[in-house]
GROMACS .gro file of C-alpha atoms in nm:
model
  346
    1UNK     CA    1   0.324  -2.107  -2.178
    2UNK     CA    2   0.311  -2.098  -2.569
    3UNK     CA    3   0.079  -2.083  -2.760
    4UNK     CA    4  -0.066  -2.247  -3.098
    5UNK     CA    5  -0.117  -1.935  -3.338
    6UNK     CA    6  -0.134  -2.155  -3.636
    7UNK     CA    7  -0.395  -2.375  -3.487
    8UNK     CA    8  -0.696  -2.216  -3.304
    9UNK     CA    9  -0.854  -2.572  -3.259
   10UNK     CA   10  -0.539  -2.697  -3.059
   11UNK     CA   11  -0.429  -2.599  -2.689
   12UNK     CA   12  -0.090  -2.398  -2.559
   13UNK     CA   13   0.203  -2.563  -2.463
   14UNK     CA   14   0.405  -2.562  -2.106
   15UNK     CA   15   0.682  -2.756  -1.983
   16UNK     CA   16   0.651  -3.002  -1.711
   17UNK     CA   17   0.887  -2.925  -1.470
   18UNK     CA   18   1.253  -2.716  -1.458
   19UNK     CA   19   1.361  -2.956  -1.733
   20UNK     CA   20   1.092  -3.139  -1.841
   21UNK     CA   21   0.968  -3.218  -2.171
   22UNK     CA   22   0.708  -2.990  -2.358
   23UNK     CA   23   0.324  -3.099  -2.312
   24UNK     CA   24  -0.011  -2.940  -2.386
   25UNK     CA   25  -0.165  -2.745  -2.098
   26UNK     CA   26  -0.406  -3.002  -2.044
   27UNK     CA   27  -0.327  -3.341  -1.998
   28UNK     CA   28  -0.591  -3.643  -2.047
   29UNK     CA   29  -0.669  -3.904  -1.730
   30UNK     CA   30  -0.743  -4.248  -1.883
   31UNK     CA   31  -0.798  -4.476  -1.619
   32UNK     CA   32  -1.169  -4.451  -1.689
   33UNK     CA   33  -1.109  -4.603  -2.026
   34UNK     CA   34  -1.090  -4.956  -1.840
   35UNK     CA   35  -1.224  -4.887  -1.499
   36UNK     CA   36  -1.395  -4.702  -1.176
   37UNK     CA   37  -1.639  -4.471  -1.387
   38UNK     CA   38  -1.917  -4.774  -1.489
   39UNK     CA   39  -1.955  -4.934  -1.795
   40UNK     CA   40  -1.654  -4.947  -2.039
   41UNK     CA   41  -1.803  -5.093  -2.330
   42UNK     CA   42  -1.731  -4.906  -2.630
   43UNK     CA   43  -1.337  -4.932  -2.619
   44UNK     CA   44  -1.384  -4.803  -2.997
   45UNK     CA   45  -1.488  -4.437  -2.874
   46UNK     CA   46  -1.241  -4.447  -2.642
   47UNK     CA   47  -0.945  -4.531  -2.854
   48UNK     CA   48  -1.132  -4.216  -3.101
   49UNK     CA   49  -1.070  -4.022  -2.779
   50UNK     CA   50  -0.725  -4.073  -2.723
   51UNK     CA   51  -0.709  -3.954  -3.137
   52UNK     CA   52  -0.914  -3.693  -3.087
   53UNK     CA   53  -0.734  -3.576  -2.757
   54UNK     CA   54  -0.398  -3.555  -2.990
   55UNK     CA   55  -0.534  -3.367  -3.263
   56UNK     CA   56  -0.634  -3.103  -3.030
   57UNK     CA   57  -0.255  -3.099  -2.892
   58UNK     CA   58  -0.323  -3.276  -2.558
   59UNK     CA   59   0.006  -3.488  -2.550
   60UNK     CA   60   0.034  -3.568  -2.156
   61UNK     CA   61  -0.146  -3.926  -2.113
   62UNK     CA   62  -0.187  -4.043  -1.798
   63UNK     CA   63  -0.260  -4.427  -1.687
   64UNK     CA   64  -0.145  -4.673  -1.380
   65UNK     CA   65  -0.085  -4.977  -1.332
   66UNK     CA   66  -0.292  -5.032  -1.092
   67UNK     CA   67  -0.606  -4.892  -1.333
   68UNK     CA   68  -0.828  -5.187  -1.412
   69UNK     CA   69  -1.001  -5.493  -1.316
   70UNK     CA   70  -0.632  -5.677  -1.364
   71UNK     CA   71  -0.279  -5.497  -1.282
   72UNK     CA   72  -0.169  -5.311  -1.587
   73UNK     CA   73  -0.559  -5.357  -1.804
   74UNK     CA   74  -0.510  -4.954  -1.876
   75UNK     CA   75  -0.165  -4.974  -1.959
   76UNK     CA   76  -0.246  -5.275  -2.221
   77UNK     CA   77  -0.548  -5.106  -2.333
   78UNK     CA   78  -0.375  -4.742  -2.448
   79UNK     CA   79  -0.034  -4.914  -2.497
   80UNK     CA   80  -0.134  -4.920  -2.927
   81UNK     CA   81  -0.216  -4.554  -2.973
   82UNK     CA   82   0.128  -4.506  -2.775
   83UNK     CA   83   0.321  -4.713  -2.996
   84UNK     CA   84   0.183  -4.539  -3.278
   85UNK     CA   85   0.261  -4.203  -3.159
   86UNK     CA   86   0.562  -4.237  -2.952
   87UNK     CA   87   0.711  -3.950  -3.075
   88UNK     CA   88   0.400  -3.704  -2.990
   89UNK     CA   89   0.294  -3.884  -2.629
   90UNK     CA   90   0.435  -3.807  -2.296
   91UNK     CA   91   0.352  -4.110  -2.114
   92UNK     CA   92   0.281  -4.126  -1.748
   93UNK     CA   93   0.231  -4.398  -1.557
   94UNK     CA   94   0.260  -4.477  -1.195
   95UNK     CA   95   0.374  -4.741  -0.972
   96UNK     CA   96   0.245  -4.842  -0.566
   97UNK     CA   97  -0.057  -4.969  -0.565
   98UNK     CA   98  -0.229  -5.271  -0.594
   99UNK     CA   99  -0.537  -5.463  -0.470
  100UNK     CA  100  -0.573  -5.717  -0.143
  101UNK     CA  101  -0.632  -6.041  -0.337
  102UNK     CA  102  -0.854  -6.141   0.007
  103UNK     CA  103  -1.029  -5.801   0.045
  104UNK     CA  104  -1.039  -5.674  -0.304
  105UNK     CA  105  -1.163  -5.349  -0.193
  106UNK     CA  106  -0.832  -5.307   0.005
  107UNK     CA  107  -0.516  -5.112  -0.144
  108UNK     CA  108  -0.191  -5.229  -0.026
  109UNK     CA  109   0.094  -4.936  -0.096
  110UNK     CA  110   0.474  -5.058  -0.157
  111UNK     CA  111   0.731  -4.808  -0.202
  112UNK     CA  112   1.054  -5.094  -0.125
  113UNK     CA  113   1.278  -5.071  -0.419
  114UNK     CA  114   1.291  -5.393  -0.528
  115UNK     CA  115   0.907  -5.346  -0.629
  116UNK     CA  116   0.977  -4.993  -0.785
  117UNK     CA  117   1.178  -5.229  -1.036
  118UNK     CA  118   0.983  -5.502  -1.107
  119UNK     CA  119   0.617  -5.252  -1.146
  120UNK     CA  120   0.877  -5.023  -1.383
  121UNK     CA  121   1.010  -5.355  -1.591
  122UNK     CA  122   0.600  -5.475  -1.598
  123UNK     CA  123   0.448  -5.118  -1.717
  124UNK     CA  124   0.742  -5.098  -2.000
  125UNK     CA  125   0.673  -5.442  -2.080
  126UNK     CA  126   0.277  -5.369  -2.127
  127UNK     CA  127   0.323  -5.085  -2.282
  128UNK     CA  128   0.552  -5.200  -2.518
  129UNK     CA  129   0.819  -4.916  -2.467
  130UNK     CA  130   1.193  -4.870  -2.419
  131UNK     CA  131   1.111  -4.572  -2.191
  132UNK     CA  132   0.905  -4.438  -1.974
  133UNK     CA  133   0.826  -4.060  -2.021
  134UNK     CA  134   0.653  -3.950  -1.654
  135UNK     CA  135   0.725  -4.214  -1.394
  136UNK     CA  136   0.509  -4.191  -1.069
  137UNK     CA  137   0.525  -4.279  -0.677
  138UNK     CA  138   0.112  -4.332  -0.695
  139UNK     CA  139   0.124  -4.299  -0.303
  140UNK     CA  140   0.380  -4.281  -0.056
  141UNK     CA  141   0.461  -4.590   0.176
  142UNK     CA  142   0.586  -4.407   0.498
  143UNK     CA  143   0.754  -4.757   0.616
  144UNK     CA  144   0.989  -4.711   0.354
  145UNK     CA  145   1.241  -4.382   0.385
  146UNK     CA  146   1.182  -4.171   0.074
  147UNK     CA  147   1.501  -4.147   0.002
  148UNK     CA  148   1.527  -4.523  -0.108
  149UNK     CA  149   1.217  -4.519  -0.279
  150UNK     CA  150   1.340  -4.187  -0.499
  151UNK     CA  151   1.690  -4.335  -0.535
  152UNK     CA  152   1.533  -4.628  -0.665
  153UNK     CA  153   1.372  -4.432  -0.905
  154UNK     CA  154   1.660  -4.251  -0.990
  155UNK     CA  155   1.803  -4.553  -1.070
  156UNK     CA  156   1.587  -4.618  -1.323
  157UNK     CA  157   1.669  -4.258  -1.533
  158UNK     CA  158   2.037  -4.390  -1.516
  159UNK     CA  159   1.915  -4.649  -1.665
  160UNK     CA  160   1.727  -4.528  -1.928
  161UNK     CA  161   1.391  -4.709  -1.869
  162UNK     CA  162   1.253  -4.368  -1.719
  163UNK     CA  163   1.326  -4.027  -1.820
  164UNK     CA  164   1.139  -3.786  -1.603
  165UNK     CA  165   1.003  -3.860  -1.215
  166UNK     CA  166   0.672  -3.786  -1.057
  167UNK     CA  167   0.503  -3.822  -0.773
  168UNK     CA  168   0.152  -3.822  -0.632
  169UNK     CA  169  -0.050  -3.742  -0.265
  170UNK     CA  170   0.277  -3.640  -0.098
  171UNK     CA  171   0.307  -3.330   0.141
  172UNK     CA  172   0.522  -3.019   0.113
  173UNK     CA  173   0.820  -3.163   0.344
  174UNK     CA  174   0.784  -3.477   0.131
  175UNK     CA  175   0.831  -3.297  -0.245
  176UNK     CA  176   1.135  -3.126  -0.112
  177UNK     CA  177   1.277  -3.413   0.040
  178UNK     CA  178   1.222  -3.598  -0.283
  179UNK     CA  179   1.347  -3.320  -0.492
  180UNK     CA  180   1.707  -3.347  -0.290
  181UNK     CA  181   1.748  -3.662  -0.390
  182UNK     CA  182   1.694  -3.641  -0.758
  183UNK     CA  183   1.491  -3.348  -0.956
  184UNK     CA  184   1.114  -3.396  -0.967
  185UNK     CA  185   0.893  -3.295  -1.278
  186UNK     CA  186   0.551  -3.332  -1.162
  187UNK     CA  187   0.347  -3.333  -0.843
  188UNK     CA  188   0.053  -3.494  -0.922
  189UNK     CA  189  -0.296  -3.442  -0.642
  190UNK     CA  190  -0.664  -3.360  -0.643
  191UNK     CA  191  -0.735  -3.004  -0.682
  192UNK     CA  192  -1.021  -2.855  -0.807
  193UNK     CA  193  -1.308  -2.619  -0.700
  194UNK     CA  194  -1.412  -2.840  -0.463
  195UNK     CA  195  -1.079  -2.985  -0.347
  196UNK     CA  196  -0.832  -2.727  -0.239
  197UNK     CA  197  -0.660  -2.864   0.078
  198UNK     CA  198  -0.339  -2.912  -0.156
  199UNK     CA  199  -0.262  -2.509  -0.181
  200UNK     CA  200  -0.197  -2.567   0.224
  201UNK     CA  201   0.113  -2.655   0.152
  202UNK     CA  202   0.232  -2.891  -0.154
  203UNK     CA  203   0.118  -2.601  -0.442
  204UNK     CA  204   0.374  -2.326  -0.256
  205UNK     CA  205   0.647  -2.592  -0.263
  206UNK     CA  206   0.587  -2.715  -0.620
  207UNK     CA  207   0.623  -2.300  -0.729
  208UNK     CA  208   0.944  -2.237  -0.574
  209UNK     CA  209   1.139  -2.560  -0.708
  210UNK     CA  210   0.946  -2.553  -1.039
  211UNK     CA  211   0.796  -2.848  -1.034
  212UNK     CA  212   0.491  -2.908  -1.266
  213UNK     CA  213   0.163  -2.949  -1.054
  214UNK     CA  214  -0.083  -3.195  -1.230
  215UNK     CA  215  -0.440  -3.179  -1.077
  216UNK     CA  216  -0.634  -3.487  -1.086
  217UNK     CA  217  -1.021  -3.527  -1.090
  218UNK     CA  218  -1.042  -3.148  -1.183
  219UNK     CA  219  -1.375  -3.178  -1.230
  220UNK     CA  220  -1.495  -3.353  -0.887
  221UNK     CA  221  -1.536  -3.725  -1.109
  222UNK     CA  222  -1.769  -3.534  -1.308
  223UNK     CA  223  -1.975  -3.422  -1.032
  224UNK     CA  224  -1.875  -3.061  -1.123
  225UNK     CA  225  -2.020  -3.116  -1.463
  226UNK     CA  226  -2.390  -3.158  -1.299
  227UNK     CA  227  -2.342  -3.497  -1.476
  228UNK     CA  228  -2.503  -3.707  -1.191
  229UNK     CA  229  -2.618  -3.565  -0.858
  230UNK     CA  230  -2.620  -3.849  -0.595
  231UNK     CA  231  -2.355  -4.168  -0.698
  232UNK     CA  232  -2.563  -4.419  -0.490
  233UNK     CA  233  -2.904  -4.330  -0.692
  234UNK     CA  234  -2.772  -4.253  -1.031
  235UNK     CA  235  -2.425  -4.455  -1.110
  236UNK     CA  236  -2.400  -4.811  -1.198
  237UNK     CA  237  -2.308  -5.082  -0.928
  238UNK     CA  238  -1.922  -5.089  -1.069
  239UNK     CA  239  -1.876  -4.722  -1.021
  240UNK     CA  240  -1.633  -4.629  -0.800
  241UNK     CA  241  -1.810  -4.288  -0.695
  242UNK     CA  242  -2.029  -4.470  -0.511
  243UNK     CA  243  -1.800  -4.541  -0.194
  244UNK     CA  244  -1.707  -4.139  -0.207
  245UNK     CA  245  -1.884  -3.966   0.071
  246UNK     CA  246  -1.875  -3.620  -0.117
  247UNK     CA  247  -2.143  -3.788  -0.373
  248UNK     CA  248  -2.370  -3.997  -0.118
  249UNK     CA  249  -2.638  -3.953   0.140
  250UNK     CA  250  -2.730  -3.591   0.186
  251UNK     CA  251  -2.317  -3.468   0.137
  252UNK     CA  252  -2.467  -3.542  -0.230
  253UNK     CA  253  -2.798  -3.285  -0.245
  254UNK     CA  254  -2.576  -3.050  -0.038
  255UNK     CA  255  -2.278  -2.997  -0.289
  256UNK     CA  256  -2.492  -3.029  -0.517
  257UNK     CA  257  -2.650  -2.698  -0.430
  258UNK     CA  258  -2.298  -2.514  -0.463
  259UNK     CA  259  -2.252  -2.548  -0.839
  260UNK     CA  260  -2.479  -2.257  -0.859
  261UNK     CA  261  -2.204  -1.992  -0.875
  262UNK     CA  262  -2.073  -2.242  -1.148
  263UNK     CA  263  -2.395  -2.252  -1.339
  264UNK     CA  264  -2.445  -1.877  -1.326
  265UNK     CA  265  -2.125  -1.804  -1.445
  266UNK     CA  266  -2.167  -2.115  -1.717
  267UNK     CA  267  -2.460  -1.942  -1.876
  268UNK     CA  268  -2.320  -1.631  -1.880
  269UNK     CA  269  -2.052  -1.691  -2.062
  270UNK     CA  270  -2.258  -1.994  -2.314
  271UNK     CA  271  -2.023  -2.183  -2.183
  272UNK     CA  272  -2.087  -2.560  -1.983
  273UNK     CA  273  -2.065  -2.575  -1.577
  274UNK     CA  274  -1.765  -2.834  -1.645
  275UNK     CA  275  -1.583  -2.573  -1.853
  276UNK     CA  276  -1.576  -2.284  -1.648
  277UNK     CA  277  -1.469  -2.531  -1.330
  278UNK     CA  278  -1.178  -2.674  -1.562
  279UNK     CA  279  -1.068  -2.291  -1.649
  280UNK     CA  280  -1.046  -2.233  -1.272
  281UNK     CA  281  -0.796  -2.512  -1.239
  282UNK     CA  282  -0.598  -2.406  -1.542
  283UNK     CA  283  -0.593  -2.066  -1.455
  284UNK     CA  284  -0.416  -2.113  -1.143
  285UNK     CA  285  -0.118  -2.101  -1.347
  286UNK     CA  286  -0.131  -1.760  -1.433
  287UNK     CA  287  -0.255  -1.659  -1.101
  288UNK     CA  288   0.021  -1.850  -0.886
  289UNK     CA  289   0.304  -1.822  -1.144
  290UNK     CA  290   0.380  -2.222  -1.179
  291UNK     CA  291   0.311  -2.492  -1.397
  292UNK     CA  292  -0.033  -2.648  -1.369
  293UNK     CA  293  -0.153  -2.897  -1.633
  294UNK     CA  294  -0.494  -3.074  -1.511
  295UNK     CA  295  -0.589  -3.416  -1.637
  296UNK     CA  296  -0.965  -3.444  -1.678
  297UNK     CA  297  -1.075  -3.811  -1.762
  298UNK     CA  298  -1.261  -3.873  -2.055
  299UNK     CA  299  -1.415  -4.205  -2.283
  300UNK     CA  300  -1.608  -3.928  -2.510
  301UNK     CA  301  -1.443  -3.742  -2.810
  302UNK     CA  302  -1.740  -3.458  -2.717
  303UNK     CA  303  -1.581  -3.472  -2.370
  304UNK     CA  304  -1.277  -3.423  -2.459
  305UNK     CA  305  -1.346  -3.152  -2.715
  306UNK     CA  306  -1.532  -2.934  -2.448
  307UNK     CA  307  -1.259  -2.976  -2.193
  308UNK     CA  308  -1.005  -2.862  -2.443
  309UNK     CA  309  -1.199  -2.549  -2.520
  310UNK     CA  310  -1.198  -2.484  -2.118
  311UNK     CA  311  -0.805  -2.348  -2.141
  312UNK     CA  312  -0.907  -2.064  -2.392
  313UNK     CA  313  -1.132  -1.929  -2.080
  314UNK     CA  314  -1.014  -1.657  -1.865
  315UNK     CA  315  -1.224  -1.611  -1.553
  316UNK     CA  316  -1.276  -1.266  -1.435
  317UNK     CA  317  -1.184  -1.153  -1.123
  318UNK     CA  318  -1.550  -1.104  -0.998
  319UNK     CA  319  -1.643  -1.456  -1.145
  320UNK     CA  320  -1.304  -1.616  -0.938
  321UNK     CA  321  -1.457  -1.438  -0.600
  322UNK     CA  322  -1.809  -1.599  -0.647
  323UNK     CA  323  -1.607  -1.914  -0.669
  324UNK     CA  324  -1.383  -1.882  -0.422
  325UNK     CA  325  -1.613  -1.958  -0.144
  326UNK     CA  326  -1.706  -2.310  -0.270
  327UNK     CA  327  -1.449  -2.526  -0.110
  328UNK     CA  328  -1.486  -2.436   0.185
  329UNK     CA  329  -1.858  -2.548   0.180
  330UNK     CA  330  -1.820  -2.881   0.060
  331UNK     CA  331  -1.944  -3.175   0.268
  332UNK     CA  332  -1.784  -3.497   0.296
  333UNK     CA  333  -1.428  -3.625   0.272
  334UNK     CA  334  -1.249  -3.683  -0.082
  335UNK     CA  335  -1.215  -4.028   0.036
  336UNK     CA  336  -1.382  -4.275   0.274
  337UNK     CA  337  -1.014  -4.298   0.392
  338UNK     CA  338  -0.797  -4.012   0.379
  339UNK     CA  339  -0.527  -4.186   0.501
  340UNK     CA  340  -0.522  -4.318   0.182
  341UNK     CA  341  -0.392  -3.965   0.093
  342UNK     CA  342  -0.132  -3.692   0.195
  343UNK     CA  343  -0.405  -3.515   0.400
  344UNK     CA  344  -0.302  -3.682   0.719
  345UNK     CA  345   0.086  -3.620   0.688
  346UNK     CA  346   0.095  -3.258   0.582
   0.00000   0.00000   0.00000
């Protein structure tokens, strides 16, 4: 990691990956920009937030094309500020999923190479790009051997239409498999204070090929922040929190009561509860020796500007064992599914 000595405002650096390009040491999640997180009506703060996110030397952007109310609405909706700034942005973007056009609420996963092509040639096409920086398996299809899916992808850096590969929710044995078949960058999965199942297993393997690790939902959707307490009283019908069981029904009142190690150490420091549960993700760089770069999901230019500030925090080692307990507390699964996840398979 490097830092910014000429800039206190802006963030360190890292590199994702053995080879990978050069990206601040937080990245920014911006599928809420369009979707799952309520109301996206002021598209004008948002596209201030992607700004504001680059002035502070955030450069990893992170979108889907699955991320919206149509295939590819995120991709559309950030694809100006990456035009503009090509040079600056490391775009990532994913391919896999889409919706059930009969049960909307029901993902379908394709990994068959034929699809890997056609989601890569749509994303570049809505983006507006010759290249894809950060190229994604969103989730892993196990009908389809891996090592199609990542040759496919491979095929695709040949080509020049992707220049780095990533992928998400996979398992240990997965990553390395992957990794044989053409060098991965970034291994991208939930991990934060309240999510830790990933260091079973995926974290280890990511250290010892040096592959980047990029947490998502470091922050628990917000619910780390003490931003809304129980999804099913206090988020809008169109929020996609609501079908999570960690934030419904009493799972809700009791996490809730675990941020208190969080808010202690918070207001001991003057800093927020979302802060010092960010600088626990980012510090698990230093700690493990390996590449970590969270992506914390933001419409606010305040957000944004707070979670920055989080990677100039360095936990102590008395305020890392009154968090260490937390995850193992936490009621409710990350997903009313988890086999919509790597959980199952590692």
């Amino acid at each position: 990691m490097t830092s910014n000595p000429g800039n206190s405002e802006k963030i360190a650096t890292t590199r994702l990956g053995a080879n990978g390009p050069e990206v601040g040491v937080q990245g920014l999640g911006c599928m809420g920009m369009s979707w799952a997180y309520g109301p996206t009506d002021d598209p004008d703060e948002a596209r201030a937030t992607l700004e504001r996110a680059l002035e502070l030397g955030v450069t990893l952007y992170d979108t889907a094309n699955v991320y919206g109310r149509e295939e590819g609405e995120n991709e559309q909706f950030i694809a100006p500020f990456v035009r503009s700034h090509r040079d600056e942005v490391v775009l990532a973007t994913k391919y896999s999923l889409s919706w059930d056009a009969d049960e909307p609420a029901k993902r379908i996963i394709r990994n068959d190479p034929p699809y890997i092509r056609r989601c890569a040639e749509d994303s570049l096409r809505r983006l507006g790009v010759e290249t894809i920086d950060l190229y994604y398996m969103h989730r892993r299809d196990v009908s389809v051997p891996l090592e199609e899916s990542v040759g496919a992808m491979a095929e695709l850096v040949q080509e020049g239409k992707v220049r780095y590969l990533g992928l998400s929710e996979v398992t240990a044995a997965e990553l390395r498999t992957a990794h044989e078949v053409h060098p991965v960058a970034a291994v991208q999965s939930e991990w934060s204070l309240f999510s830790r199942d990933v260091e079973d297993g995926v974290v280890e393997a990511a250290r010892e090929l040096d592959v980047a690790f990029v947490p998502y939902s470091p922050l628990g959707r917000g619910f780390l922040t003490g931003s809304f307490v129980n999804a099913e009283t206090e988020l809008t019908s169109d929020d996609f929190r609501k079908t999570q069981p960690r934030f419904t029904g009493g799972n809700a009142s009791a996490n809730a009561e675990l941020l208190e190690p969080v808010r202690k150490i918070a207001g001991s420091r003057g800093a927020t509860p979302g802060q010092i549960a960010l600088a626990w993700v980012q510090q698990q760089a230093a700690l493990r020796g390996m590449t970590v770069v969270p992506i914390p999901g933001t419409r606010r230019r305040s957000r944004v500007e707070e979670n920055a500030a989080a990677t100039r925090i360095e936990l102590s080692e008395d305020e890392l064992a009154l968090l260490e307990p937390i995850a193992g507390r936490v009621a409710g699964d990350r997903y009313p599914d988890m086999s919509f996840t790597s959980a199952g398979r590692e």
